Amino acid sequence: MWLKRFVFRRMAGGQQGAARCEPRRGWPLAWHLAMLCAVVLAPMLATEAALLFHLAQGERTRHEATAREAARRITVDLNRELIAMRTLMEVLATSDHLRAGDIGAFTSRAEAVPRPAGAEIVLQDQAGHLLATTAPPAERRLAMEGLAPAPPRPPVTEGPFSGLLAAPSREPAFAVSTWAPPGTAAPAWRLSLAVPLAFLNDIVRDAEIPAGMVASLLDGEGFILARSQEAARLVGTRVPPELNMPPAQAQGWQHGRSAAGEEVVAAFSRSGLSGWTVAVFMPEAAFAAPLRLSFWTMLAAGLLLAALVAAMASLFARRIARPIAALAGFAATGGESMALRPHGGVREVEAVAAALAAVRAEATARLREREDLLLTLDSAQVIVREPGGCILVWTSGSEHLYGWAPAEALGRISHELLETQFPRPLEQIMGELLERGEWQGELRQRRRDGSLVTVISQWALRRGPDGAPHTVVEASNDITGLREAEEALRLNRDLLASVLNASPEPISARDLEGRLVILNQPSAAVYGATVEDAIGRRVEELLPPSAAAAARAADLAVITSGRTQVLENEIPAGDGSPRVLLSSKAPWRDGSGRTVGVVTVSRDITVRRRAQARLQQMQEELLHVSRLSAMGALAAELAHELNQPLTAVANFADAARRMLGSRGTPDAGQLQAAREAMAEAAGQAVHAGRIIRRLRDFIGRGEAERQPTPLNMLVDGAVRLAMAGAGKQGVVLRLELAPDAPEVMADRVRIQQVVFNLVRNALDAMQEVVHRELRIATARRGGSAVLTVADTGPGLSQTVAEHIFEPFISTKPEGMGIGLSICRSIVEDHGGHLAAEPTPGGGATFRVVLPAAPQEAATQAEVTHG
Ligand code: ADP
């Protein structure tokens, strides 16, 4: 936990630090982008403005030039007409009629002169009186009489061209005048051509005046003589003085305000001939229109562009700023409070976002791993302390081990808190730590509850940047249980050694390969070696090959079967004499129950086996003696038994000898009789031979090996021997030998001795009674052979019956009392048992039960006998 807290604190501190180091807030990104766009677009706008201004200026110049040209053209047209009219007048002035003073003739002549429509030729005297006119009196619209220049006009006589001539009842007109006759110092007449202003209007109107412009013809006083538009209303009026061109100029360009109050510009062209001025006006608004249009256009374009720039900047800013803001949020929160979403449109930002997302995922995974690691480390028993011992870090693992909470342990001196018992003085250990940078050793320390704990402690020295010892990290492992287990193991080992050494019997354990793992001194003595020499050696290295192979086979049988086995084995001792060991071999199992070897506990039974052999031999001797003794008791009867066939042999031999005769040759009848007598003699001799062989077998020493022998055969032979002389006593023998009586694995002589003893005891018992019947029967009962010897004697008394099979129990004067005890040991030695019970109707019955010989053995015996 301390590590986790430490790391988290570091992380939190880092975030605070980041907060403290937050950069000064600047303009939003959209502003930056807008500025960028503005900077890029400003030259374009400036260029566009300059271009538009230039175009507008050009337009104005073009307007001005057009106006000037129009004015000039009108002036030229006007001059041409005026020249023509002046010429006409001058020509007419030269008329002879005038020289002659014939006014009438002149008038006629004048009337014939071609002239503009509505124009009148007027002849005046020097005083201005009308002398003649071409117009009829009724139509004298332009008659000079009464005509006077509109004040403050100068008199019409002043120049050849008079401007506005107007009278209240007359149509406005102008006049082209000349003096007649020409060339005279004092001309008598003034000849004028009065022309309606409509003529001038036609000239002005016919001129090509650009649209939006108005042409006016002004006389020297500024009165309008003709006008391209609104002539009817404005002709005759006077323009404001500032709109008229100063008299000195031939042409000009003037700004001003019209009579209607309208701002106008005007191009002027003065006719040097007449002194009149042609003015071509246009409204200031129309003139300035291109410039204004260009201004507004530029303004509109600028605003549109600015709006466009702002919109695009905003759009781009959103697309860029959002992910950047998200990334900023990612950085600010350590990636915990943000999910990076795709922000379409800005591929690079997408890539950065994707890369950051991957980095974040990896960082998160690493952080988790670190957390897990830290939690794992926290569970370890780790102490971080200053070299002097002051505890800086105390993990929950340490708390778990020692019982001290971090709050109790932090700041304490570790070896004082834990009362540490060091294997060496602490100064030495610290010296080694400073020299090697690490130390490891076993410590005894005290827990909070006072109990002692043994730990393996590993110390690591950490140095600061300046190389000076900084901290010591102690990682400890509790080995208290291990040490206790080792102590217990050592005690067990000592106990085992004590047990082994206390036992006089050989005890040993061998592993699966037959190597001795543990043994005691008696066991080593069996191998003729010391304990130290024998440990780790294989049985083949310690015993002769045959004994080693037998021991190994016995071990393998135990390992294979997993069961304890008891066996007797004979091994040569150091002095060459065989030693007999009764060994109990048990599987040696490990904690999981797996067999890892064999434990053998032996008992040296050499002495016992020798005593048993001796006893056996003595028993054999005893049995032999008892049989000899029995035969001795039967000597008379046996002699009688033998005497009969021998006597018969002698008799038959003697008869044959007599038949063959000593004199002469015997006849055929004699020979036949002699042959039969000899055959009888031979038969009797064979009978006597059987008796002798049975006797010899019975008193023999028996056979070492047991053979499968038919029970009936054993019983028949023994009964015949035992019944010697019984017939004289009037004993009735009922021999019932069952045909299916089995064979038994028997030492023939001993089993016959059993039958002999039982039969002899029965015959002895029946001497005291009148009805003497002996029933001897064999039978098969299950897997056993049963022999029953039942007599009709007095039976067993109560006292004798209880101890009848114990030795030296006898009711007979010469009896030794060992017959039945021998019988019982023989029967039991054959795996059977012997019992006595009363015969129904009186007498005693003895029953011998022997195990039947195995079938194969019996078959083998049959083959052998066959
Ligand atoms: P011994 O014949 O030398 O006495 P045994 O051990 O053969 O020794 O017999 C022990 C005793 O058992 C005999 O003395 C006799 O009293 C008794 N006994 C044995 N067989 C019979 C029998 N068939 N009927 C009655 N008693 C018997």
PDB file of N, CA and C in Angstrom, residues 718-720 722-724 726 729-736 755-766 769 771-777 788-793 839 844-846:
ATOM      1  N   ALA A 718      -0.235 -99.688   6.910  1.00  0.00           N
ATOM      2  CA  ALA A 718      -0.060 -99.524   8.359  1.00  0.00           C
ATOM      3  C   ALA A 718      -0.994-100.445   9.134  1.00  0.00           C
ATOM      4  N   VAL A 719      -2.256-100.587   8.637  1.00  0.00           N
ATOM      5  CA  VAL A 719      -3.235-101.431   9.339  1.00  0.00           C
ATOM      6  C   VAL A 719      -2.757-102.884   9.320  1.00  0.00           C
ATOM      7  N   ARG A 720      -2.273-103.327   8.171  1.00  0.00           N
ATOM      8  CA  ARG A 720      -1.794-104.714   8.098  1.00  0.00           C
ATOM      9  C   ARG A 720      -0.698-104.971   9.129  1.00  0.00           C
ATOM     10  N   ALA A 722      -0.133-103.177  11.922  1.00  0.00           N
ATOM     11  CA  ALA A 722      -0.600-103.017  13.303  1.00  0.00           C
ATOM     12  C   ALA A 722      -1.525-104.162  13.739  1.00  0.00           C
ATOM     13  N   MET A 723      -2.175-104.768  12.762  1.00  0.00           N
ATOM     14  CA  MET A 723      -3.150-105.825  13.121  1.00  0.00           C
ATOM     15  C   MET A 723      -2.489-107.180  13.349  1.00  0.00           C
ATOM     16  N   ALA A 724      -1.131-107.157  13.352  1.00  0.00           N
ATOM     17  CA  ALA A 724      -0.438-108.434  13.547  1.00  0.00           C
ATOM     18  C   ALA A 724      -0.893-109.062  14.867  1.00  0.00           C
ATOM     19  N   ALA A 726      -3.830-109.584  15.871  1.00  0.00           N
ATOM     20  CA  ALA A 726      -5.123-109.099  16.382  1.00  0.00           C
ATOM     21  C   ALA A 726      -6.222-110.148  16.149  1.00  0.00           C
ATOM     22  N   GLN A 729      -7.062-112.305  18.980  1.00  0.00           N
ATOM     23  CA  GLN A 729      -7.822-111.674  20.091  1.00  0.00           C
ATOM     24  C   GLN A 729      -9.318-111.593  19.771  1.00  0.00           C
ATOM     25  N   GLY A 730      -9.690-112.031  18.608  1.00  0.00           N
ATOM     26  CA  GLY A 730     -11.110-112.002  18.244  1.00  0.00           C
ATOM     27  C   GLY A 730     -11.580-110.621  17.858  1.00  0.00           C
ATOM     28  N   VAL A 731     -10.650-109.825  17.332  1.00  0.00           N
ATOM     29  CA  VAL A 731     -11.045-108.463  16.901  1.00  0.00           C
ATOM     30  C   VAL A 731     -11.553-108.530  15.457  1.00  0.00           C
ATOM     31  N   VAL A 732     -12.738-107.928  15.291  1.00  0.00           N
ATOM     32  CA  VAL A 732     -13.305-107.884  13.933  1.00  0.00           C
ATOM     33  C   VAL A 732     -12.874-106.557  13.270  1.00  0.00           C
ATOM     34  N   LEU A 733     -12.184-106.699  12.168  1.00  0.00           N
ATOM     35  CA  LEU A 733     -11.720-105.486  11.454  1.00  0.00           C
ATOM     36  C   LEU A 733     -12.656-105.158  10.301  1.00  0.00           C
ATOM     37  N   ARG A 734     -13.155-103.916  10.306  1.00  0.00           N
ATOM     38  CA  ARG A 734     -13.990-103.451   9.177  1.00  0.00           C
ATOM     39  C   ARG A 734     -13.215-102.310   8.485  1.00  0.00           C
ATOM     40  N   LEU A 735     -12.537-102.723   7.415  1.00  0.00           N
ATOM     41  CA  LEU A 735     -11.706-101.761   6.691  1.00  0.00           C
ATOM     42  C   LEU A 735     -12.509-101.177   5.519  1.00  0.00           C
ATOM     43  N   GLU A 736     -12.911 -99.956   5.616  1.00  0.00           N
ATOM     44  CA  GLU A 736     -13.763 -99.322   4.591  1.00  0.00           C
ATOM     45  C   GLU A 736     -12.963 -98.214   3.901  1.00  0.00           C
ATOM     46  N   VAL A 755      -1.251 -93.873  11.792  1.00  0.00           N
ATOM     47  CA  VAL A 755      -2.300 -94.901  11.649  1.00  0.00           C
ATOM     48  C   VAL A 755      -1.986 -96.101  12.568  1.00  0.00           C
ATOM     49  N   PHE A 756      -0.682 -96.486  12.584  1.00  0.00           N
ATOM     50  CA  PHE A 756      -0.260 -97.631  13.405  1.00  0.00           C
ATOM     51  C   PHE A 756      -0.588 -97.387  14.876  1.00  0.00           C
ATOM     52  N   ASN A 757      -0.217 -96.165  15.370  1.00  0.00           N
ATOM     53  CA  ASN A 757      -0.444 -95.851  16.787  1.00  0.00           C
ATOM     54  C   ASN A 757      -1.933 -95.891  17.134  1.00  0.00           C
ATOM     55  N   LEU A 758      -2.767 -95.266  16.232  1.00  0.00           N
ATOM     56  CA  LEU A 758      -4.214 -95.217  16.510  1.00  0.00           C
ATOM     57  C   LEU A 758      -4.784 -96.637  16.561  1.00  0.00           C
ATOM     58  N   VAL A 759      -4.331 -97.467  15.622  1.00  0.00           N
ATOM     59  CA  VAL A 759      -4.866 -98.840  15.575  1.00  0.00           C
ATOM     60  C   VAL A 759      -4.400 -99.624  16.817  1.00  0.00           C
ATOM     61  N   ARG A 760      -3.114 -99.428  17.179  1.00  0.00           N
ATOM     62  CA  ARG A 760      -2.608-100.176  18.341  1.00  0.00           C
ATOM     63  C   ARG A 760      -3.323 -99.744  19.616  1.00  0.00           C
ATOM     64  N   ASN A 761      -3.558 -98.383  19.758  1.00  0.00           N
ATOM     65  CA  ASN A 761      -4.285 -97.901  20.955  1.00  0.00           C
ATOM     66  C   ASN A 761      -5.690 -98.517  21.009  1.00  0.00           C
ATOM     67  N   ALA A 762      -6.347 -98.565  19.833  1.00  0.00           N
ATOM     68  CA  ALA A 762      -7.700 -99.129  19.785  1.00  0.00           C
ATOM     69  C   ALA A 762      -7.678-100.606  20.204  1.00  0.00           C
ATOM     70  N   LEU A 763      -6.684-101.350  19.669  1.00  0.00           N
ATOM     71  CA  LEU A 763      -6.602-102.775  20.025  1.00  0.00           C
ATOM     72  C   LEU A 763      -6.342-102.937  21.526  1.00  0.00           C
ATOM     73  N   ASP A 764      -5.458-102.023  22.065  1.00  0.00           N
ATOM     74  CA  ASP A 764      -5.185-102.091  23.507  1.00  0.00           C
ATOM     75  C   ASP A 764      -6.450-101.841  24.313  1.00  0.00           C
ATOM     76  N   ALA A 765      -7.208-100.836  23.885  1.00  0.00           N
ATOM     77  CA  ALA A 765      -8.396-100.465  24.650  1.00  0.00           C
ATOM     78  C   ALA A 765      -9.430-101.582  24.626  1.00  0.00           C
ATOM     79  N   MET A 766      -9.522-102.289  23.447  1.00  0.00           N
ATOM     80  CA  MET A 766     -10.599-103.290  23.333  1.00  0.00           C
ATOM     81  C   MET A 766     -10.260-104.603  24.018  1.00  0.00           C
ATOM     82  N   VAL A 769     -12.825-105.481  26.758  1.00  0.00           N
ATOM     83  CA  VAL A 769     -14.246-105.678  26.443  1.00  0.00           C
ATOM     84  C   VAL A 769     -14.440-106.975  25.670  1.00  0.00           C
ATOM     85  N   HIS A 771     -17.004-107.412  23.138  1.00  0.00           N
ATOM     86  CA  HIS A 771     -17.289-107.122  21.713  1.00  0.00           C
ATOM     87  C   HIS A 771     -16.175-106.231  21.155  1.00  0.00           C
ATOM     88  N   ARG A 772     -15.396-106.867  20.308  1.00  0.00           N
ATOM     89  CA  ARG A 772     -14.247-106.128  19.801  1.00  0.00           C
ATOM     90  C   ARG A 772     -14.379-105.929  18.288  1.00  0.00           C
ATOM     91  N   GLU A 773     -14.676-104.730  17.961  1.00  0.00           N
ATOM     92  CA  GLU A 773     -14.833-104.429  16.525  1.00  0.00           C
ATOM     93  C   GLU A 773     -14.084-103.131  16.212  1.00  0.00           C
ATOM     94  N   LEU A 774     -13.236-103.223  15.215  1.00  0.00           N
ATOM     95  CA  LEU A 774     -12.450-102.038  14.827  1.00  0.00           C
ATOM     96  C   LEU A 774     -12.854-101.617  13.405  1.00  0.00           C
ATOM     97  N   ARG A 775     -13.337-100.335  13.348  1.00  0.00           N
ATOM     98  CA  ARG A 775     -13.784 -99.835  12.017  1.00  0.00           C
ATOM     99  C   ARG A 775     -12.784 -98.758  11.565  1.00  0.00           C
ATOM    100  N   ILE A 776     -12.168 -99.074  10.409  1.00  0.00           N
ATOM    101  CA  ILE A 776     -11.196 -98.104   9.876  1.00  0.00           C
ATOM    102  C   ILE A 776     -11.707 -97.656   8.501  1.00  0.00           C
ATOM    103  N   ALA A 777     -11.955 -96.334   8.355  1.00  0.00           N
ATOM    104  CA  ALA A 777     -12.562 -95.852   7.089  1.00  0.00           C
ATOM    105  C   ALA A 777     -11.798 -94.625   6.559  1.00  0.00           C
ATOM    106  N   THR A 788     -10.882 -92.301   9.688  1.00  0.00           N
ATOM    107  CA  THR A 788     -11.581 -92.517  10.958  1.00  0.00           C
ATOM    108  C   THR A 788     -11.184 -93.899  11.514  1.00  0.00           C
ATOM    109  N   VAL A 789     -10.742 -93.880  12.803  1.00  0.00           N
ATOM    110  CA  VAL A 789     -10.417 -95.153  13.489  1.00  0.00           C
ATOM    111  C   VAL A 789     -11.354 -95.266  14.704  1.00  0.00           C
ATOM    112  N   ALA A 790     -12.344 -96.136  14.602  1.00  0.00           N
ATOM    113  CA  ALA A 790     -13.342 -96.221  15.684  1.00  0.00           C
ATOM    114  C   ALA A 790     -13.313 -97.625  16.302  1.00  0.00           C
ATOM    115  N   ASP A 791     -13.250 -97.657  17.615  1.00  0.00           N
ATOM    116  CA  ASP A 791     -13.223 -98.969  18.294  1.00  0.00           C
ATOM    117  C   ASP A 791     -14.443 -99.108  19.190  1.00  0.00           C
ATOM    118  N   THR A 792     -14.601-100.272  19.750  1.00  0.00           N
ATOM    119  CA  THR A 792     -15.730-100.504  20.669  1.00  0.00           C
ATOM    120  C   THR A 792     -15.231-100.711  22.085  1.00  0.00           C
ATOM    121  N   GLY A 793     -14.087-100.067  22.368  1.00  0.00           N
ATOM    122  CA  GLY A 793     -13.481-100.180  23.701  1.00  0.00           C
ATOM    123  C   GLY A 793     -14.253 -99.372  24.734  1.00  0.00           C
ATOM    124  N   THR A 839     -17.300 -93.035  20.410  1.00  0.00           N
ATOM    125  CA  THR A 839     -17.971 -93.764  19.331  1.00  0.00           C
ATOM    126  C   THR A 839     -19.424 -93.988  19.752  1.00  0.00           C
ATOM    127  N   ALA A 844     -14.081 -95.391  21.443  1.00  0.00           N
ATOM    128  CA  ALA A 844     -13.465 -94.088  21.079  1.00  0.00           C
ATOM    129  C   ALA A 844     -13.243 -94.016  19.562  1.00  0.00           C
ATOM    130  N   THR A 845     -13.400 -92.827  19.061  1.00  0.00           N
ATOM    131  CA  THR A 845     -13.178 -92.619  17.623  1.00  0.00           C
ATOM    132  C   THR A 845     -12.148 -91.508  17.442  1.00  0.00           C
ATOM    133  N   PHE A 846     -11.089 -91.814  16.701  1.00  0.00           N
ATOM    134  CA  PHE A 846     -10.088 -90.804  16.376  1.00  0.00           C
ATOM    135  C   PHE A 846     -10.217 -90.454  14.892  1.00  0.00           C
TER     136      PHE A 846
END
